[in-house]
Every structure is written in structure tokens, then in C-alpha cells.
Coordinates of C-alpha atoms and ligand atoms in Angstrom, one line a residue:
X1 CA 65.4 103.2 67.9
X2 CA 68.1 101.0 69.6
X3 CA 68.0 100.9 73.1
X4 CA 70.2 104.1 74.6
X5 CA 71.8 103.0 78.2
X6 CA 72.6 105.3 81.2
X7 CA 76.0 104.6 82.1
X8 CA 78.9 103.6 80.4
X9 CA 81.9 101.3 82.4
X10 CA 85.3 100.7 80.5
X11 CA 87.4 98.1 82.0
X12 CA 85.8 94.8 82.5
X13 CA 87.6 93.4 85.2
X14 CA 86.4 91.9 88.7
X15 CA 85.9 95.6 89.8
X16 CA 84.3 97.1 87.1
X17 CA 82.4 94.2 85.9
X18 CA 80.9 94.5 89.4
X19 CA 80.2 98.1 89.8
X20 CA 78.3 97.4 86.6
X21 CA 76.4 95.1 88.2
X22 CA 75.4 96.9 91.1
X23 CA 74.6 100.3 88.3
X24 CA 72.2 97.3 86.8
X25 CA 70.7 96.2 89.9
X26 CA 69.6 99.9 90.9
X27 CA 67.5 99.9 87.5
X28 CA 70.4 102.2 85.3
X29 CA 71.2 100.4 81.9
X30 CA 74.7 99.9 81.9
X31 CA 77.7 99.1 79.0
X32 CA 80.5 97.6 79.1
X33 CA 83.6 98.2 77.0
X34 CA 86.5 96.1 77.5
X35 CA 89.5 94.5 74.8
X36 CA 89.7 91.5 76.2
X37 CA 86.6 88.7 74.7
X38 CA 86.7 86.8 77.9
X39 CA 86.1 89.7 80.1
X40 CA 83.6 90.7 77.9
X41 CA 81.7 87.2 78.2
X42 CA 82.0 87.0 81.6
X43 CA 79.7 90.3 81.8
X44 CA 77.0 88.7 79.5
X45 CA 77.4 85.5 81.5
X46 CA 76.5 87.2 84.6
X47 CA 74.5 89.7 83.5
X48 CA 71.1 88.3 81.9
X49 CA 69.3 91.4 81.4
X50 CA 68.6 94.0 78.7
X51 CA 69.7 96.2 80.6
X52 CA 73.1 95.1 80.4
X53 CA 76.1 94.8 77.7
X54 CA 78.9 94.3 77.0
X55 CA 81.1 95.3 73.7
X56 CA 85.0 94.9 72.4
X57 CA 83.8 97.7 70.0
X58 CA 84.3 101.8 71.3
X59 CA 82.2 103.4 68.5
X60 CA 79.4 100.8 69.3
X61 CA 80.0 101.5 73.1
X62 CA 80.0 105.7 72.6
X63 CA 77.0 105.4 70.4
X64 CA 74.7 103.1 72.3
X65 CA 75.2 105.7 75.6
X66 CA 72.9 108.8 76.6
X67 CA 73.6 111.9 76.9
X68 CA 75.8 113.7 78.3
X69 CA 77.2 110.2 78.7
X70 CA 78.8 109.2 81.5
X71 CA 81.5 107.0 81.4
X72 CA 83.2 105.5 84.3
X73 CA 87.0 104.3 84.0
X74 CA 87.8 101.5 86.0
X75 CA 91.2 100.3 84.6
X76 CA 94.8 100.6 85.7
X77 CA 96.8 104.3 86.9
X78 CA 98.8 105.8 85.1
X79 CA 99.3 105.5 81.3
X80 CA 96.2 103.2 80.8
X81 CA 94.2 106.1 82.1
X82 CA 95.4 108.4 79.6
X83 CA 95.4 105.9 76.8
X84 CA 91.6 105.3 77.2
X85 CA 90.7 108.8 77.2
X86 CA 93.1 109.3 74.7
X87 CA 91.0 106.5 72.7
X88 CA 87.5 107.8 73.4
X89 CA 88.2 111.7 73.5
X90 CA 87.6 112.2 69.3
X91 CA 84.3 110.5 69.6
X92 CA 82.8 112.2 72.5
X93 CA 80.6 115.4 72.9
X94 CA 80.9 118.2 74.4
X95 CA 79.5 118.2 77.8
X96 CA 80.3 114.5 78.1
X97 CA 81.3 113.0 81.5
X98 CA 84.6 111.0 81.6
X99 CA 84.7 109.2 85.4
X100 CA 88.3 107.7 86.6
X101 CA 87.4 105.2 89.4
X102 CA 90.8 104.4 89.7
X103 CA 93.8 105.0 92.2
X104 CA 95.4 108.0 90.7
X105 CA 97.6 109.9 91.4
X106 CA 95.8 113.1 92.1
X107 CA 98.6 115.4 90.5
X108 CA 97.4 113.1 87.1
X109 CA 94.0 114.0 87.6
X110 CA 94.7 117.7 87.6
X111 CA 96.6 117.3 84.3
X112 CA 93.1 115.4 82.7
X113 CA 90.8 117.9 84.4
X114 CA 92.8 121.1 83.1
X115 CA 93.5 119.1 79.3
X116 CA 89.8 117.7 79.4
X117 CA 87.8 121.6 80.2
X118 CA 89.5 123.2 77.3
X119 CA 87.9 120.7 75.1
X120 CA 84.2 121.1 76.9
X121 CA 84.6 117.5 78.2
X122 CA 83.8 117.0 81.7
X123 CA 86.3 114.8 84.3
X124 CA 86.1 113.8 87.4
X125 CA 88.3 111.2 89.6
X126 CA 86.5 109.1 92.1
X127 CA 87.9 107.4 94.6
X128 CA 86.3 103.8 94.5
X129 CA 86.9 102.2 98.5
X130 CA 85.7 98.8 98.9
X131 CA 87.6 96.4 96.6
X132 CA 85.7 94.5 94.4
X133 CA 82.8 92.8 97.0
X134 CA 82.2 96.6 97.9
X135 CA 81.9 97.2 94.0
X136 CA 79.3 94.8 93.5
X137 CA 77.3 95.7 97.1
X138 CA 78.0 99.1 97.7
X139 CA 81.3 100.7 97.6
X140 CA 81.9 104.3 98.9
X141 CA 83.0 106.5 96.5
X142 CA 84.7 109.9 96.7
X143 CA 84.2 111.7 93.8
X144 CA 86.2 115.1 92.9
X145 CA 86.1 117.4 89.8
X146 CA 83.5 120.4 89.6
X147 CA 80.0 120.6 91.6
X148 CA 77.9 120.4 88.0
X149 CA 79.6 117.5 86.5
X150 CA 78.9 115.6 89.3
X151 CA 75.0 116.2 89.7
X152 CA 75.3 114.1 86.4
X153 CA 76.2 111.3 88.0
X154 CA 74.9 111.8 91.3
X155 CA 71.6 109.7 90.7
X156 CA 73.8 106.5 89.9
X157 CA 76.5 107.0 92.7
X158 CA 73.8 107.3 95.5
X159 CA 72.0 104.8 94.6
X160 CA 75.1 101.7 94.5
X161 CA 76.9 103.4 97.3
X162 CA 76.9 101.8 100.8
X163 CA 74.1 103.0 103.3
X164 CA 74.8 104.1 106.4
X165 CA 71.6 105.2 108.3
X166 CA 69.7 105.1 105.3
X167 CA 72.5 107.6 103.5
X168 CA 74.7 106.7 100.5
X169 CA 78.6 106.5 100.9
X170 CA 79.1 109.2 98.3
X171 CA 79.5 113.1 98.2
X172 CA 80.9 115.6 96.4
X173 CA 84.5 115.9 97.8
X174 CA 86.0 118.9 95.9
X175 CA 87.4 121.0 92.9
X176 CA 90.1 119.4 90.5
X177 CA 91.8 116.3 91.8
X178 CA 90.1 116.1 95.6
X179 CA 88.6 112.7 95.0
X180 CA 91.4 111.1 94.2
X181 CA 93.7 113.1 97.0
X182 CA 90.7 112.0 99.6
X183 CA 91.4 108.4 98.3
X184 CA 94.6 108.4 98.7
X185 CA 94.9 109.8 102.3
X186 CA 92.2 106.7 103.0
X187 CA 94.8 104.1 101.8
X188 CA 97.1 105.8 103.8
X189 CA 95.3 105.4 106.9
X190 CA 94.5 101.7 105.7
X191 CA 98.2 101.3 105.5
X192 CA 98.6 102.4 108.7
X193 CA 95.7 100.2 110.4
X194 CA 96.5 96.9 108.9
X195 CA 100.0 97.4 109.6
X196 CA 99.0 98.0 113.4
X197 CA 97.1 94.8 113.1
X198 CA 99.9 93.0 112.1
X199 CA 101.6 94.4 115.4
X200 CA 99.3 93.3 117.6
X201 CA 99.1 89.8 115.6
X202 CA 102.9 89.2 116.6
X203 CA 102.3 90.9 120.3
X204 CA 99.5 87.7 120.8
X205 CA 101.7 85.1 119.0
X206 CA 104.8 85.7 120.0
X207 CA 104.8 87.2 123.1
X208 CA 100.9 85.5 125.1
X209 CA 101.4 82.6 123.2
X210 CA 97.8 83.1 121.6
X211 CA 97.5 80.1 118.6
X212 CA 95.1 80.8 115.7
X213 CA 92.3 79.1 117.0
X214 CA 92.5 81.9 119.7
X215 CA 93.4 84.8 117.7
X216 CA 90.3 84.2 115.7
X217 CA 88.3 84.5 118.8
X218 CA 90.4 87.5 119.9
X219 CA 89.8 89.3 116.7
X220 CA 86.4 88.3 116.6
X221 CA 85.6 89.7 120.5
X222 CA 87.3 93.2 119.5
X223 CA 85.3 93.0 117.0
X224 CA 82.0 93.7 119.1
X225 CA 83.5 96.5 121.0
X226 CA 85.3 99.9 120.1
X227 CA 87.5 98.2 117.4
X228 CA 84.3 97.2 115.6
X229 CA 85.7 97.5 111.8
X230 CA 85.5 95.8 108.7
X231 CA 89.5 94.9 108.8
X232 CA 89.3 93.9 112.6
X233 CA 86.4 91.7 111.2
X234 CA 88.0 90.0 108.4
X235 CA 91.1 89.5 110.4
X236 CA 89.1 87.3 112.9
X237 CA 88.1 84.9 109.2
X238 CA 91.6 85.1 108.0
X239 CA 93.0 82.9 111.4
X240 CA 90.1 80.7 110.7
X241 CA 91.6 79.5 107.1
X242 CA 92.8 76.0 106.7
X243 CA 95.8 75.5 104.1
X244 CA 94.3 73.7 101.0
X245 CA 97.7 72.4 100.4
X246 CA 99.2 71.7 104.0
X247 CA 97.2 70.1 107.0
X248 CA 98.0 73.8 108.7
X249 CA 96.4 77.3 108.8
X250 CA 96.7 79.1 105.6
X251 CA 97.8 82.2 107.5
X252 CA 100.9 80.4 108.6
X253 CA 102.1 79.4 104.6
X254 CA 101.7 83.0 103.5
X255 CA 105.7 84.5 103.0
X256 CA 105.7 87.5 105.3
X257 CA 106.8 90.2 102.0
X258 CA 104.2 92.6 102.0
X259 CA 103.5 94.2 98.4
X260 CA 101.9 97.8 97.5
X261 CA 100.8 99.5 95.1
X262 CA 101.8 103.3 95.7
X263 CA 99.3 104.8 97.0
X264 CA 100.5 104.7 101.1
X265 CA 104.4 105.6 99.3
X266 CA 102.3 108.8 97.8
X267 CA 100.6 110.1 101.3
X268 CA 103.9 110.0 102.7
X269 CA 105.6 111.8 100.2
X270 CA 103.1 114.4 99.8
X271 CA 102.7 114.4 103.9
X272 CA 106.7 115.5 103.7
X273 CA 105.5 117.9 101.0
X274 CA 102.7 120.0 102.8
X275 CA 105.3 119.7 106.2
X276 CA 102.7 117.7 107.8
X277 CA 103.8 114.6 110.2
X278 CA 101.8 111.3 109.5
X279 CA 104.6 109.1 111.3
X280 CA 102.1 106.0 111.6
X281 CA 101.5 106.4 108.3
X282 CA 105.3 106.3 107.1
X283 CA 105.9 104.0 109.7
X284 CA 103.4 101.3 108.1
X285 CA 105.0 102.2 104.4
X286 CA 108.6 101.8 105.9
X287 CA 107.4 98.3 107.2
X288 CA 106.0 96.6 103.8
X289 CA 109.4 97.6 102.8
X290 CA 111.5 96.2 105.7
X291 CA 109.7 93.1 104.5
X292 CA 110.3 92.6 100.8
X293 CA 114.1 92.2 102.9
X294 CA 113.5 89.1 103.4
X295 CA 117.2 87.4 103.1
X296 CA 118.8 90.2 104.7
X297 CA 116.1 89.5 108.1
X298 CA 117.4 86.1 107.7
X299 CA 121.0 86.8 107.3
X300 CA 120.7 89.6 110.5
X301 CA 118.3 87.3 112.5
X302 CA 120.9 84.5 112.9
X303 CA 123.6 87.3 114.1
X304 CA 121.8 89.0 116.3
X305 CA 121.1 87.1 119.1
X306 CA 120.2 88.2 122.4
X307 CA 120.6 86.3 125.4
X308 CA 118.2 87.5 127.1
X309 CA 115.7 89.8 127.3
X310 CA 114.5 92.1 129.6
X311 CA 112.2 91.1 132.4
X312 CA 108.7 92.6 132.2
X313 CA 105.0 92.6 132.8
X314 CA 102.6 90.9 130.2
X315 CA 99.8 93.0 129.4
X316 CA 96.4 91.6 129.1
X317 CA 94.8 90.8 125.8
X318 CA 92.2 93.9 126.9
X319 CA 95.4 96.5 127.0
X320 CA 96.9 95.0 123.9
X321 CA 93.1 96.0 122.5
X322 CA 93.7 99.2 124.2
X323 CA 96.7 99.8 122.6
X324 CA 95.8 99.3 119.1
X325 CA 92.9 101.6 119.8
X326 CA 95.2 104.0 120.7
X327 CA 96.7 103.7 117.7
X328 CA 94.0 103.6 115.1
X329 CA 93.3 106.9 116.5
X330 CA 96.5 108.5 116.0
X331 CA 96.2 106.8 112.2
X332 CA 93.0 108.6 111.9
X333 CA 94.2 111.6 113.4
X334 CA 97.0 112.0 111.2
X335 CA 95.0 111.1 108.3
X336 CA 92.5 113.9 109.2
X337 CA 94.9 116.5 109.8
X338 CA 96.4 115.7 106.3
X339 CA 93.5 116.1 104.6
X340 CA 92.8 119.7 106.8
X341 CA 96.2 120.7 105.6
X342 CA 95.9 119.7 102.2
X343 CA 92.2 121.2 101.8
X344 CA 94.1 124.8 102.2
X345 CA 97.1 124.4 100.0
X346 CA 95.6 122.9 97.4
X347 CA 92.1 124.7 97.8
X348 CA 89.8 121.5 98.1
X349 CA 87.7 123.3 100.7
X350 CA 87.0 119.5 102.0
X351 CA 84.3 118.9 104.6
X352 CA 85.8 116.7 106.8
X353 CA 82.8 115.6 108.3
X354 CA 81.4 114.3 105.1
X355 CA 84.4 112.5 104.4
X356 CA 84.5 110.8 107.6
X357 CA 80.5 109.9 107.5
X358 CA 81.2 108.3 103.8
X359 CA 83.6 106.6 105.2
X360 CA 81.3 104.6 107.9
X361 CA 80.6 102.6 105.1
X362 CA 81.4 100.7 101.9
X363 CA 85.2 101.4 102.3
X364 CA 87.8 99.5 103.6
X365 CA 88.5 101.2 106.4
X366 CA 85.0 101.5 107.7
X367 CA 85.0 101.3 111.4
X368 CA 82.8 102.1 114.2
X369 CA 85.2 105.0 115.0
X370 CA 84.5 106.8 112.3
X371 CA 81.1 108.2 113.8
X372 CA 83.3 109.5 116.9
X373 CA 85.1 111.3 114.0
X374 CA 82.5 112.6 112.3
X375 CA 80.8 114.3 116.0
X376 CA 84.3 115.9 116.4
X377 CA 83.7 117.6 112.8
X378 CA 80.1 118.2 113.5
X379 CA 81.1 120.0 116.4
X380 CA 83.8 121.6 115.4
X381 CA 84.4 121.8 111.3
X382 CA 87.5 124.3 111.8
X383 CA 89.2 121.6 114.4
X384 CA 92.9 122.2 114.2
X385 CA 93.8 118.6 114.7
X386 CA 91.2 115.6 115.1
X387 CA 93.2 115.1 118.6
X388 CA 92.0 118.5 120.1
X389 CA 88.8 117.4 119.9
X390 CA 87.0 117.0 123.4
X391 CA 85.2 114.0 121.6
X392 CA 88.6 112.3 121.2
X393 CA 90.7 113.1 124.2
X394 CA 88.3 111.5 126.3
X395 CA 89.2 107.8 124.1
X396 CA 92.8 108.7 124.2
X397 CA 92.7 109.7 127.7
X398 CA 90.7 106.2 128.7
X399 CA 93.4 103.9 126.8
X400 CA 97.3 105.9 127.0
X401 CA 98.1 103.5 130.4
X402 CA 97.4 99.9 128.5
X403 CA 99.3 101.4 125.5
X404 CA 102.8 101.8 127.8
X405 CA 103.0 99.3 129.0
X406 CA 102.0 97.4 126.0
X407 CA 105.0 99.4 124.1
X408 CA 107.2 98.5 127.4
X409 CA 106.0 95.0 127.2
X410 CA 107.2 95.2 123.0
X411 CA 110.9 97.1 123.7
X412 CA 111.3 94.4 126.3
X413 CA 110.5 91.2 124.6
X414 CA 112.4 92.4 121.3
X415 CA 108.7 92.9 119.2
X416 CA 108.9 95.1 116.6
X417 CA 106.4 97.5 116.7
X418 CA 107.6 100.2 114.0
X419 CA 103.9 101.6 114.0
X420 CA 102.5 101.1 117.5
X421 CA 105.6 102.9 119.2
X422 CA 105.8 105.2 117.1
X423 CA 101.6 106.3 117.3
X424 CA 102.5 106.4 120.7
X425 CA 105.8 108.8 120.1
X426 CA 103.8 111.0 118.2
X427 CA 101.4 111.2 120.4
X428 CA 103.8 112.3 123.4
X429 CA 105.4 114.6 121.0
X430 CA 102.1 116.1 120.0
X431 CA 101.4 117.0 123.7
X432 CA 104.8 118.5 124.6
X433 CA 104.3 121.9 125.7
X434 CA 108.5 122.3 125.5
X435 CA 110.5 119.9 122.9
X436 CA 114.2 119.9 122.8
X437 CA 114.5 121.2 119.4
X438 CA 115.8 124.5 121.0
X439 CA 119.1 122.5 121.1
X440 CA 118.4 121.9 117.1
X441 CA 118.0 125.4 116.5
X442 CA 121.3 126.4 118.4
X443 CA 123.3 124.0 116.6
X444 CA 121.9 125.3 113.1
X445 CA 122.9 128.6 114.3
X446 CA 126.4 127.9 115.8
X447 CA 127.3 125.1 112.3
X448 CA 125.9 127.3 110.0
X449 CA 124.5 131.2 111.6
X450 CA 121.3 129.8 110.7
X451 CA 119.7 132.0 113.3
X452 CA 116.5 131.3 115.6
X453 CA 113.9 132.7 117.6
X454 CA 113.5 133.4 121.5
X455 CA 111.2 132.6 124.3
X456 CA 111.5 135.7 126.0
X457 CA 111.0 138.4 122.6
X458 CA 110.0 138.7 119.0
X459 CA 112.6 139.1 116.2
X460 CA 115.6 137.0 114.5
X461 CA 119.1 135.9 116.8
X462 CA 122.2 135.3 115.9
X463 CA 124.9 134.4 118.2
X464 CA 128.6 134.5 118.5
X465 CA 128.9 131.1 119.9
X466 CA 132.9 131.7 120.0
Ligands
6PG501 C1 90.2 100.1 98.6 C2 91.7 99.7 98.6 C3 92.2 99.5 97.2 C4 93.7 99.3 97.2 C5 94.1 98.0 97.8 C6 95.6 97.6 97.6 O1 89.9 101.1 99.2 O2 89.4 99.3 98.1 O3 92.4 100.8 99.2 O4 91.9 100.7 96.5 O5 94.1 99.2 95.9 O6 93.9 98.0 99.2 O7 96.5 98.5 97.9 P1 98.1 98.1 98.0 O8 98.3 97.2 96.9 O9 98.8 99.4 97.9 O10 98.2 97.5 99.4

């Protein structure tokens, strides 16, 4: 009888060809299905084992897998998604695991989970964090669906996953769609850390004068300490690029429009959905936009020019470190208290100390951190925010000085810092006991007899502010 394989990948490029790898390298037979002949061959090119193939053909593919096969879906979001599964659904059998390793949207993967249980067919979406080194060494993956579909798969995702302590980068996140929700709140707090980075990038350029050479040493030294983290690391290599083109640094040739793909855009808009405030988060998605306006910056940057600036203190490189410490907290934070919110509404029942200990590895926005996080979960699972946590106020409490004046030193020197001030707003906001949003109420009520509350006793108000 022809050889049966474990695990079935459709989608043959860079990513999937290398999660099939690593499947392969962990001793699970693995096919590939792809429509493209190239990709195809550049799977049996790198692949020289019998436990590999590769195929342009789906019947071939759905025949040559065991069962209940398990089938991985590593292609585009959106219609492509649906279009596959739309392709393979009449030759599948019941009981049959369809896998979307994609970056869906997670209100798409409750459609396919609802539409895929009335026909017996299993579905889970998984987010896949790591890009495609991670896919090939050891992503973590966040898989969602129901508990019995994934012990199906289980066996294969622990064993590529990233290790950390000896423990894979996987778990079972939650019913329906919570995979793919968990992945997106990750991107959202990658949005918001990279963006940060690119703060603190201009803060050492601009305003201490720090050249490349430098800033790769700068990165590279945070790097060793509390902001030990896999975009703090590769931030240190990026300064250390030399343009093949130019005599300069590449870093210096790249045009400063950022692109995305949707997935920050959604954690926003389903933040301002739940009622939750992720500020950082926005504030990072509001910035790749600000910079696709490229000829407007240019137009505005030639009108606008102050004479001078205000006097003010330098920080140290060490408080500008502070400072974006500060603020990958109050990413996390927000992150965290999304995914808390969202856990309820949508009833994930997430454990947010699982998420945050498969997130200490594989994924891009692994970080040292994330361990601190995990404590505050482990000692607390029903925290109400990440920022109440004992475990965390300490770190805030150690590095809110450096961050003023850092955001003083920013306002002064004319440094935008859409994120960093804001992280820091939030945070001042967060720890108001008294906000003036009494005056917002009494302007609702006098505009529009909107009504409000009192300090002093319960019930409704209304006043004849004639
Ligand atoms: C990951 C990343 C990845 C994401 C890219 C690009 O965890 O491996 O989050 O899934 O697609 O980072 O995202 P943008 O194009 O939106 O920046």
C-alpha cells in the first residue's frame, strides 16, 4: 500500500513550505499541495526525504493523507481561505481536520467553524507567530476551535513549536475563533512595540546625535537587560546593514511609508467595539498611516518652521531605555486587558497566563517581559488589568521619572512621539482617582438632558441648567 502521511500543508510558500519542514524534521510525514509548479519544486528541492511531498494535484493530496487528516492552511485571508476549503470540502471525511494558520479575521473563522460542524468537518484557526524563520525553527502557535479537534493535532504542534524551558509554544487557546482573536491582539501589541522602537530610533538620532554605528550598540546593550526581546535584538542587526547599492547604511535608503496588513487596523476597531482603550495600540496604527502621507509631511514640513525650540534637559540613553520600557508595558498591558475583556464577551474563557508563557517564545514579540507577565497571571488569573498587578507596578514604579522627562525632552525638541506620549497619557489617566469627565457629563446633560450620575447618591439627574 502507498505510503499514507501524517499531515497535510496547502500553500507552498516560504511559510508553509517551512512549517513543513520543521513537521518533517520532528519525524511526521508531511504533503504539500500547492498550484503553482515552482513552489511545488522548491519543496522537493529542499526536502530529500520520503517523508516528504509535494503535489499540484488535490485528489492525489486528500488521498495520500491519514486519517482523520489534518490539513493545515497556510495561504492568504480572506477569500483564498474560503476558496481552498471550498476546493477540498467534497472530498474530505467526516471527522477531518481543516487547520487555517493564517491571519484571519476571527469573525471569518466563526463563519468556517459554524458552516464546517454542520458537515462533521472539524476547523480550527491557529495563529502562526514567528514569520517564516520561526516556521521552519519553531514558531508559536495559538490554535482555537474545540478542545477534541485539537488533541488531533496536538502531537505535531508540540513538537515544531518553540521551547521555552523545555515546553512547546502552543496551547489550546479557546472555543470558535479564539486562535485567531489571540493572534490578532499579538500583532496589535507588535504594532505597538515596533512603533515605540521607531520612537526611541528618532529620540537617539535626532535629538543625542547617536549615528548607526552607535545605535547598533545601543540596541544591542538594551538588549542584555530588561528590554531583552527578539525585536530589540533584530533592531541592533538592522543599523548594522550596509546598502548594497549606495556606500551608506541600508537603513538610511529605506522610504519612511510604513505598510500593514490589517491585522493592528482590526485590534483597534474591535478595541472601540468591546469599549476597551488600547491608545498605544491605535496610536502605532494611526502612525503607519501618518506615514504613507508622505508628500503632504513634505509639503507641511517646509511651512512649518519653528524658530526655535524650547530649552530642555537631555535625558540619558539609560532613561530613553527607561522610557520605552515604560511603554512596552502599557503595550502589553493594554494588549492583556483586551484579550481579558474579549475572553467574557465573546466567551473564549482564555487563560491569560498560557497565552503570555507561549508567547516567551517562537513569536515575534517574544521578550523577556513576558515571564513578568505570566507571574502576574500565575498569581492572580482574575487580574482586572495587567497594571494592578503588584508584579508590574513595582517596573512601572522604577521607570515613570526617566519616561517624563524623556516625553518633556520629545514635546520640547519637536519629536513626534504619537505612541510614547500617549503610553505615558494613558497611564496617568489610568491612575486618576478624579478625571474631568464630570464636566463631559454636564455638558451632555445641559446640550442634550442626557442626564448623569452623582458623587454624593445613587440614581439618574437631570438639571435645569437655565
Ligand atoms: C508574526 C507576524 C505576522 C505579520 C507580519 C506583518 O507574528 O509572525 O505578526 O503574522 O503578518 O508581522 O504584519 P503587517 O504587514 O500588518 O505589518
Amino acid at each position: 500500500m502507498a505510503q499514507l502521511f501524517d499531515f497535510g500543508l496547502v500553500g507552498l510558500g516560504v511559510m508553509g513550505r517551512n512549517f513543513l519542514l520543521n513537521v518533517a524534521d520532528h519525524h511526521f510525514s508531511a504533503i504539500g499541495l500547492d498550484t503553482d509548479a515552482q513552489k511545488v519544486a522548491d519543496l522537493k528541492d529542499e526536502g530529500h526525504s520520503d517523508d516528504i511531498e509535494g503535489t499540484l494535484d488535490k485528489v492525489e493530496f486528500i488521498k495520500k493523507l491519514s486519517r482523520p487528516r489534518k490539513i493545515m492552511l497556510l495561504v492568504p485571508a480572506g477569500g483564498p481561505v474560503d476558496h481552498v476549503i471550498a476546493d477540498l470540502l467534497p472530498l474530505l471525511d467526516s471527522g477531518d481536520l481543516i487547520i487555517d494558520g493564517g491571519n484571519s479575521h476571527f469573525e471569518d473563522t466563526n463563519r468556517r467553524f459554524t458552516s464546517l460542524k454542520s458537515k462533521d468537518i472539524h476547523f480550527m484557526g491557529a495563529g502562526v507567530s514567528g514569520g517564516s524563520e520561526g516556521a521552519r525553527k519553531g514558531p508559536s502557535i495559538m490554535p482555537g476551535g474545540d478542545l477534541k479537534a485539537y488533541e488531533i493535532i496536538k502531537p505535531i504542534f508540540e513538537a515544531v513549536a518553540a521551547k521555552v524551558n523545555n515546553e512547546p509554544c502552543v496551547d489550546f487557546m479557546g472555543q470558535g475563533s479564539a486562535g485567531n482573536y489571540v493572534k490578532m491582539i499579538h500583532n496589535g501589541i507588535e504594532y505597538a512595540l515596533m512603533q515605540l522602537m521607531g520612537e526611541s530610533y528618532d529620540i537617539m538620532k535626532l535629538g543625542l546625535q547617536q549615528d548607526n554605528h552607535r545605535l547598533k550598540k545601543t540596541y544591542y546593550d538594551w538588549n542584555q537587560g530588561v528590554l531583552q526581546s527578539f525585536l530589540v535584538e533584530i533592531t541592533s542587526q538592522i543599523f548594522d546593514k550596509k546598502d548594497d547599492l549606495t556606500s551608506g547604511d541600508l537603513v538610511d535608503q529605506i522610504l519612511d511609508k510604513a505598510k500593514q496588513k490589517g491585522t493592528g487596523k482590526w485590534t483597534s476597531q474591535n478595541a472601540m467595539d468591546l469599549g476597551i482603550a488600547i491608545p498605544t495600540i491605535d496610536a502605532a496604527v494611526s502612525m503607519r498611516q501618518i506615514s504613507g502621507m508622505k508628500d503632504i509631511r513634505m509639503k507641511a514640513s517646509k511651512k512649518y518652521t519653528e524658530a526655535s525650540l524650547l530649552p530642555t534637559n537631555e535625558p540619558s540613553v539609560e532613561e530613553v531605555r527607561d522610557a520605552l520600557y515604560f511603554a512596552f508595558i502599557m503595550s502589553y498591558a493594554q494588549g492583556m486587558d483586551q484579550l481579558s475583556r474579549a475572553s467574557k464577551e465573546y466567551q473564549y474563557d482564555l487563560n491569560l497566563e498560557s497565552i503570555a508563557k507561549i508567547w516567551r517564545g517562537g513569536c515575534i514579540i517574544r521578550a523577556r517581559f513576558l515571564e513578568d507577565i505570566r507571574l502576574a497571571y500565575e498569581n492572580d488569573s482574575s487580574l482586572e488589568s495587567l497594571l494592578l498587578s503588584p508584579v508590574i507596578v513595582e517596573k512601572v514604579n522604577s521607570v515613570i521619572g526617566a519616561t517624563r522627562k524623556v516625553v518633556q525632552y520629545t514635546v520640547a525638541k519637536g519629536i513626534p512621539t504619537l505612541a510614547l506620549s500617549n503610553a505615558l497619557s494613558y497611564f496617568d489617566a489610568f491612575k486618576s482617582a478624579e478625571l474631568p469627565l464630570n464636566l463631559i457629563q454636564a455638558q451632555r446633560d445641559l446640550f442634550g438632558s442626557h442626564t448623569y450620575e452623582r458623587k454624593d447618591r445613587l440614581g439618574i439627574f437631570h438639571a435645569d441648567w437655565n
